[in-house]
Structure formats: C-alpha cells, structure tokens
C-alpha cells in the first residue's frame, strides 16, 4: 500500500523568509503524481502544486517550488518570500496513475508565519 | 464555476439520529470522493465514485455509513444511527475522471457534531 509521511507536524517561518516542508512516500509504482495541498483556517483545501513522476524537472508555481527526488521518494515543498497568507496546514498527497483518482494524503504540516 | 458545494456547513445532532450530508460536484467532473477529517486520524478517504458508480468503499467505517450518487450532480453521505465518535469535518471532492492528473477540488466541508 502507498503511504505518505510528513515528519514535521509544525513549522514556523518569518515573513519574507524561505521555508521547506518535507514529504516522503512509499510506492512500488513508477507512474504517479504528487501534490501539495493547502488548507487555510477557513478549511477549504486547495491545490498548491503538482508534480508528474515522469518529469525530471521540478515543478514551480510562483513562490512555490518542489524538490522531487524520485529515487529517494522525497517530495519537499519550498515556499519563498513567505507571506502571512501562507499560514495554513499543508498536505502532501500521492496518486498512482494505475489507481487513478484515489489520492493518499500525509498527516499534514501546520505552517505558522510570523510577522 | 461554482466549485464543489456541500451542505450543511454545520450540523449538530444527538446520538442515534440520522445525518445526511450532501454534495454537488463541479459540472463535468465524473469522479467524486468523500473524506473525513479528525485531529486523531487526519484525512481519511471514505468512498469514491466514478461515473456515479462506487469504486472503492473500503474506507467506510461500518454499516452505519452509506453513500449514494444517484446522478452526476449529486451525492449523499448518510450516517444512521450517528454516534459521538462520528464527530468530524466531512469533505466532498471531485476530479476530472480517472485519466489526467487527478487534482482534487474540495468543498468547504460539513462540520458534524454528535452529542
């Protein structure tokens, strides 16, 4: 079974600084997708960034980027120039293409941004 | 697009009562997911549908839980009888089918409190 592990229950960062959230996963599949979702205090979860496993290039979305290490099964999220609005719980998620549609989520990391 | 719409946003009920949670997925999405979120257990997938057909209900905790999707635009999650341990936030999410990247679009959730 696929598992996703987020080893940092809580992280904090100073406004305008950079923070990295860690995620590791376990799978025997070779074709899959990885996601980072953000859940602000308002509760609705939204997609932050997505990575296709077959792509070697790390995905980036504005201030958000990932460090995808396929061999190590590691998928960290880097947030640059942190803003107060980045404060939220962040979930790492995995979805195998062979079992499309069923995402496995980590336990989440709560990020606090200090002004 | 209106996004995934869930109702009610909040529900407080007494143990033993029937609870029905409702979800309208994004138009054109043919996969629908029900998740439960608690502090203790994190985010759990309860059941998911593709083209209105239940694909995997292995996450449904017990027979007190049932889910239906009578058409492409509506799904319900029913708990009967409810118990205090069912207190949680229940999320509905939809995605664009079994192909593609499988990004999940979440509703705002239904917070259930069973007294």
Short mmCIF file of C-alpha atoms in Angstrom, two decimals:
data_model
loop_
_atom_site.label_atom_id
_atom_site.label_comp_id
_atom_site.label_asym_id
_atom_site.label_seq_id
_atom_site.Cartn_x
_atom_site.Cartn_y
_atom_site.Cartn_z
CA UNK A 1 0.00 0.00 0.00
CA UNK A 2 1.09 3.50 -0.71
CA UNK A 3 1.99 5.68 2.26
CA UNK A 4 2.81 9.35 2.57
CA UNK A 5 4.81 10.65 5.52
CA UNK A 6 5.14 14.23 6.64
CA UNK A 7 7.61 14.25 9.51
CA UNK A 8 7.07 17.86 10.56
CA UNK A 9 3.76 18.35 12.38
CA UNK A 10 4.50 22.06 12.78
CA UNK A 11 6.80 24.58 11.16
CA UNK A 12 7.23 28.30 11.51
CA UNK A 13 8.84 30.92 9.31
CA UNK A 14 9.45 34.61 9.48
CA UNK A 15 7.60 36.72 6.97
CA UNK A 16 9.66 37.15 3.75
CA UNK A 17 11.87 34.18 4.61
CA UNK A 18 12.00 30.75 2.97
CA UNK A 19 10.71 27.53 4.45
CA UNK A 20 10.83 23.92 3.28
CA UNK A 21 8.23 21.31 4.16
CA UNK A 22 9.24 17.68 3.92
CA UNK A 23 7.37 14.74 2.48
CA UNK A 24 8.37 11.17 1.75
CA UNK A 25 6.28 8.46 0.19
CA UNK A 26 6.43 4.78 -0.43
CA UNK A 27 5.24 3.11 -3.60
CA UNK A 28 6.14 0.34 -5.98
CA UNK A 29 4.55 2.17 -8.90
CA UNK A 30 6.61 4.01 -11.49
CA UNK A 31 3.87 6.24 -12.88
CA UNK A 32 2.25 8.56 -10.40
CA UNK A 33 1.53 12.12 -9.40
CA UNK A 34 2.44 14.07 -6.29
CA UNK A 35 0.60 17.07 -4.92
CA UNK A 36 0.82 19.68 -2.22
CA UNK A 37 -2.49 20.97 -0.95
CA UNK A 38 -3.05 23.94 1.35
CA UNK A 39 -5.80 24.07 3.94
CA UNK A 40 -6.18 27.56 5.47
CA UNK A 41 -8.13 28.07 8.69
CA UNK A 42 -11.27 28.53 6.57
CA UNK A 43 -10.93 24.78 5.92
CA UNK A 44 -11.31 24.53 2.15
CA UNK A 45 -8.38 22.64 0.70
CA UNK A 46 -6.81 23.92 -2.49
CA UNK A 47 -4.04 22.65 -4.75
CA UNK A 48 -0.71 24.41 -4.42
CA UNK A 49 1.47 22.50 -6.83
CA UNK A 50 1.60 19.23 -8.77
CA UNK A 51 4.46 17.03 -9.98
CA UNK A 52 4.32 14.25 -12.53
CA UNK A 53 6.73 11.45 -11.64
CA UNK A 54 7.89 11.02 -15.22
CA UNK A 55 9.10 14.62 -15.35
CA UNK A 56 12.61 15.25 -14.10
CA UNK A 57 12.14 18.98 -13.89
CA UNK A 58 10.87 20.24 -10.56
CA UNK A 59 7.52 21.99 -10.68
CA UNK A 60 7.26 25.65 -9.75
CA UNK A 61 4.29 27.94 -9.19
CA UNK A 62 5.34 31.49 -8.41
CA UNK A 63 6.80 31.43 -4.87
CA UNK A 64 6.18 27.69 -4.51
CA UNK A 65 8.57 25.07 -5.81
CA UNK A 66 9.27 21.43 -5.14
CA UNK A 67 12.37 19.32 -4.80
CA UNK A 68 11.38 15.97 -6.27
CA UNK A 69 13.86 13.16 -5.66
CA UNK A 70 12.30 10.11 -7.27
CA UNK A 71 14.95 7.60 -6.22
CA UNK A 72 14.75 8.77 -2.64
CA UNK A 73 10.95 9.04 -2.82
CA UNK A 74 11.12 12.53 -1.45
CA UNK A 75 8.92 15.48 -2.40
CA UNK A 76 9.57 18.65 -0.43
CA UNK A 77 7.82 21.99 -0.84
CA UNK A 78 9.75 25.24 -0.71
CA UNK A 79 7.92 28.48 -0.05
CA UNK A 80 9.96 31.57 -0.86
CA UNK A 81 9.26 35.10 0.38
CA UNK A 82 6.71 33.75 2.87
CA UNK A 83 3.59 35.81 3.37
CA UNK A 84 1.09 35.93 6.21
CA UNK A 85 -1.47 34.38 3.89
CA UNK A 86 0.69 31.29 3.56
CA UNK A 87 -0.19 30.27 7.12
CA UNK A 88 -2.14 27.04 6.80
CA UNK A 89 -1.93 23.29 7.06
CA UNK A 90 -0.12 21.75 4.11
CA UNK A 91 -0.81 18.22 2.93
CA UNK A 92 1.37 16.15 0.69
CA UNK A 93 -0.57 13.68 -1.47
CA UNK A 94 0.19 10.83 -3.83
CA UNK A 95 -1.85 9.33 -6.62
CA UNK A 96 -0.76 6.38 -8.73
CA UNK A 97 -1.79 6.54 -12.34
CA UNK A 98 -2.74 2.88 -12.23
CA UNK A 99 -5.24 3.54 -9.48
CA UNK A 100 -6.32 6.87 -10.80
CA UNK A 101 -8.45 9.02 -8.62
CA UNK A 102 -7.54 7.62 -5.21
CA UNK A 103 -5.17 10.03 -3.51
CA UNK A 104 -3.26 9.15 -0.35
CA UNK A 105 -2.58 12.05 2.00
CA UNK A 106 0.05 12.67 4.64
CA UNK A 107 -0.89 13.85 8.13
CA UNK A 108 -0.17 17.48 7.29
CA UNK A 109 2.22 20.18 8.45
CA UNK A 110 0.89 23.28 10.16
CA UNK A 111 2.81 26.33 8.97
CA UNK A 112 2.88 29.49 11.05
CA UNK A 113 4.14 32.72 9.50
CA UNK A 114 5.48 35.27 11.97
CA UNK A 115 5.24 38.96 11.10
CA UNK B 1 -17.52 27.71 -11.99
CA UNK B 2 -19.28 27.36 -8.66
CA UNK B 3 -16.91 24.81 -7.19
CA UNK B 4 -17.87 21.82 -5.08
CA UNK B 5 -20.88 22.67 -2.95
CA UNK B 6 -21.56 20.92 0.34
CA UNK B 7 -24.44 21.22 2.75
CA UNK B 8 -24.97 21.70 5.57
CA UNK B 9 -21.86 23.59 6.66
CA UNK B 10 -22.54 22.76 10.27
CA UNK B 11 -24.68 20.05 11.81
CA UNK B 12 -25.25 19.39 15.48
CA UNK B 13 -27.28 16.35 16.34
CA UNK B 14 -27.88 13.90 19.13
CA UNK B 15 -26.57 10.39 19.28
CA UNK B 16 -28.84 7.98 17.46
CA UNK B 17 -30.17 10.49 14.96
CA UNK B 18 -29.80 10.14 11.23
CA UNK B 19 -27.44 12.56 9.49
CA UNK B 20 -27.38 13.27 5.77
CA UNK B 21 -24.60 15.25 4.16
CA UNK B 22 -24.93 16.49 0.62
CA UNK B 23 -22.52 17.29 -2.16
CA UNK B 24 -22.75 18.80 -5.62
CA UNK B 25 -19.55 18.21 -7.62
CA UNK B 26 -18.14 20.52 -10.24
CA UNK B 27 -20.00 20.17 -13.50
CA UNK B 28 -18.13 17.89 -15.89
CA UNK B 29 -16.22 16.08 -13.17
CA UNK B 30 -17.00 12.40 -13.11
CA UNK B 31 -15.12 11.32 -10.00
CA UNK B 32 -16.39 12.16 -6.53
CA UNK B 33 -14.78 11.50 -3.18
CA UNK B 34 -15.92 11.64 0.45
CA UNK B 35 -13.25 12.29 3.08
CA UNK B 36 -13.44 12.59 6.84
CA UNK B 37 -11.02 14.75 8.80
CA UNK B 38 -10.34 14.49 12.53
CA UNK B 39 -7.44 15.53 14.72
CA UNK B 40 -6.80 11.96 15.73
CA UNK B 41 -6.98 10.24 12.34
CA UNK B 42 -6.20 13.02 9.91
CA UNK B 43 -7.76 12.90 6.46
CA UNK B 44 -9.41 9.58 5.63
CA UNK B 45 -10.92 8.56 2.31
CA UNK B 46 -14.31 7.02 2.96
CA UNK B 47 -15.56 6.23 -0.52
CA UNK B 48 -15.21 7.35 -4.09
CA UNK B 49 -17.34 7.16 -7.20
CA UNK B 50 -16.59 7.23 -10.89
CA UNK B 51 -19.42 7.93 -13.30
CA UNK B 52 -21.83 7.61 -10.36
CA UNK B 53 -20.64 4.07 -9.55
CA UNK B 54 -18.91 3.36 -6.21
CA UNK B 55 -15.37 2.23 -6.95
CA UNK B 56 -13.87 1.82 -3.50
CA UNK B 57 -15.79 1.95 -0.24
CA UNK B 58 -13.17 0.23 1.87
CA UNK B 59 -12.78 3.36 3.98
CA UNK B 60 -16.37 3.40 5.13
CA UNK B 61 -16.03 2.72 8.83
CA UNK B 62 -19.05 0.50 9.34
CA UNK B 63 -22.55 -0.29 8.22
CA UNK B 64 -23.90 2.84 9.82
CA UNK B 65 -22.33 4.78 6.95
CA UNK B 66 -23.74 4.73 3.44
CA UNK B 67 -23.18 6.86 0.36
CA UNK B 68 -25.09 7.28 -2.85
CA UNK B 69 -24.63 9.10 -6.10
CA UNK B 70 -27.94 8.96 -7.98
CA UNK B 71 -26.71 11.25 -10.75
CA UNK B 72 -23.65 13.13 -11.90
CA UNK B 73 -24.52 16.26 -9.98
CA UNK B 74 -25.43 14.98 -6.54
CA UNK B 75 -24.16 12.69 -3.81
CA UNK B 76 -25.13 11.98 -0.23
CA UNK B 77 -23.34 10.53 2.75
CA UNK B 78 -25.65 9.17 5.39
CA UNK B 79 -24.92 8.13 8.95
CA UNK B 80 -27.61 6.16 10.74
CA UNK B 81 -27.55 5.98 13.70
CA UNK B 82 -24.97 8.63 14.48
CA UNK B 83 -22.52 8.31 17.38
CA UNK B 84 -20.29 10.87 19.14
CA UNK B 85 -17.19 9.32 17.52
CA UNK B 86 -18.58 10.33 14.14
CA UNK B 87 -17.94 13.97 15.00
CA UNK B 88 -15.60 15.29 12.31
CA UNK B 89 -15.40 17.50 9.27
CA UNK B 90 -16.62 15.69 6.19
CA UNK B 91 -15.26 16.83 2.85
CA UNK B 92 -16.52 16.13 -0.60
CA UNK B 93 -14.12 16.47 -3.53
CA UNK B 94 -14.41 15.97 -7.25
CA UNK B 95 -11.98 15.49 -10.09
CA UNK B 96 -11.98 15.19 -13.83
CA UNK B 97 -12.15 11.46 -14.30
CA UNK B 98 -9.74 8.59 -13.99
CA UNK B 99 -7.41 9.99 -16.61
CA UNK B 100 -5.44 13.16 -16.30
CA UNK B 101 -3.65 14.45 -13.25
CA UNK B 102 -6.40 13.71 -10.75
CA UNK B 103 -6.24 17.04 -8.98
CA UNK B 104 -8.93 17.12 -6.32
CA UNK B 105 -11.28 20.07 -5.92
CA UNK B 106 -12.64 20.20 -2.40
CA UNK B 107 -15.79 21.64 -0.95
CA UNK B 108 -15.77 23.71 2.20
CA UNK B 109 -16.70 20.74 4.33
CA UNK B 110 -19.53 19.85 6.67
CA UNK B 111 -18.68 20.02 10.36
CA UNK B 112 -20.64 17.36 12.20
CA UNK B 113 -21.02 17.32 15.95
CA UNK B 114 -22.80 14.38 17.54
CA UNK B 115 -23.72 14.92 21.18
#
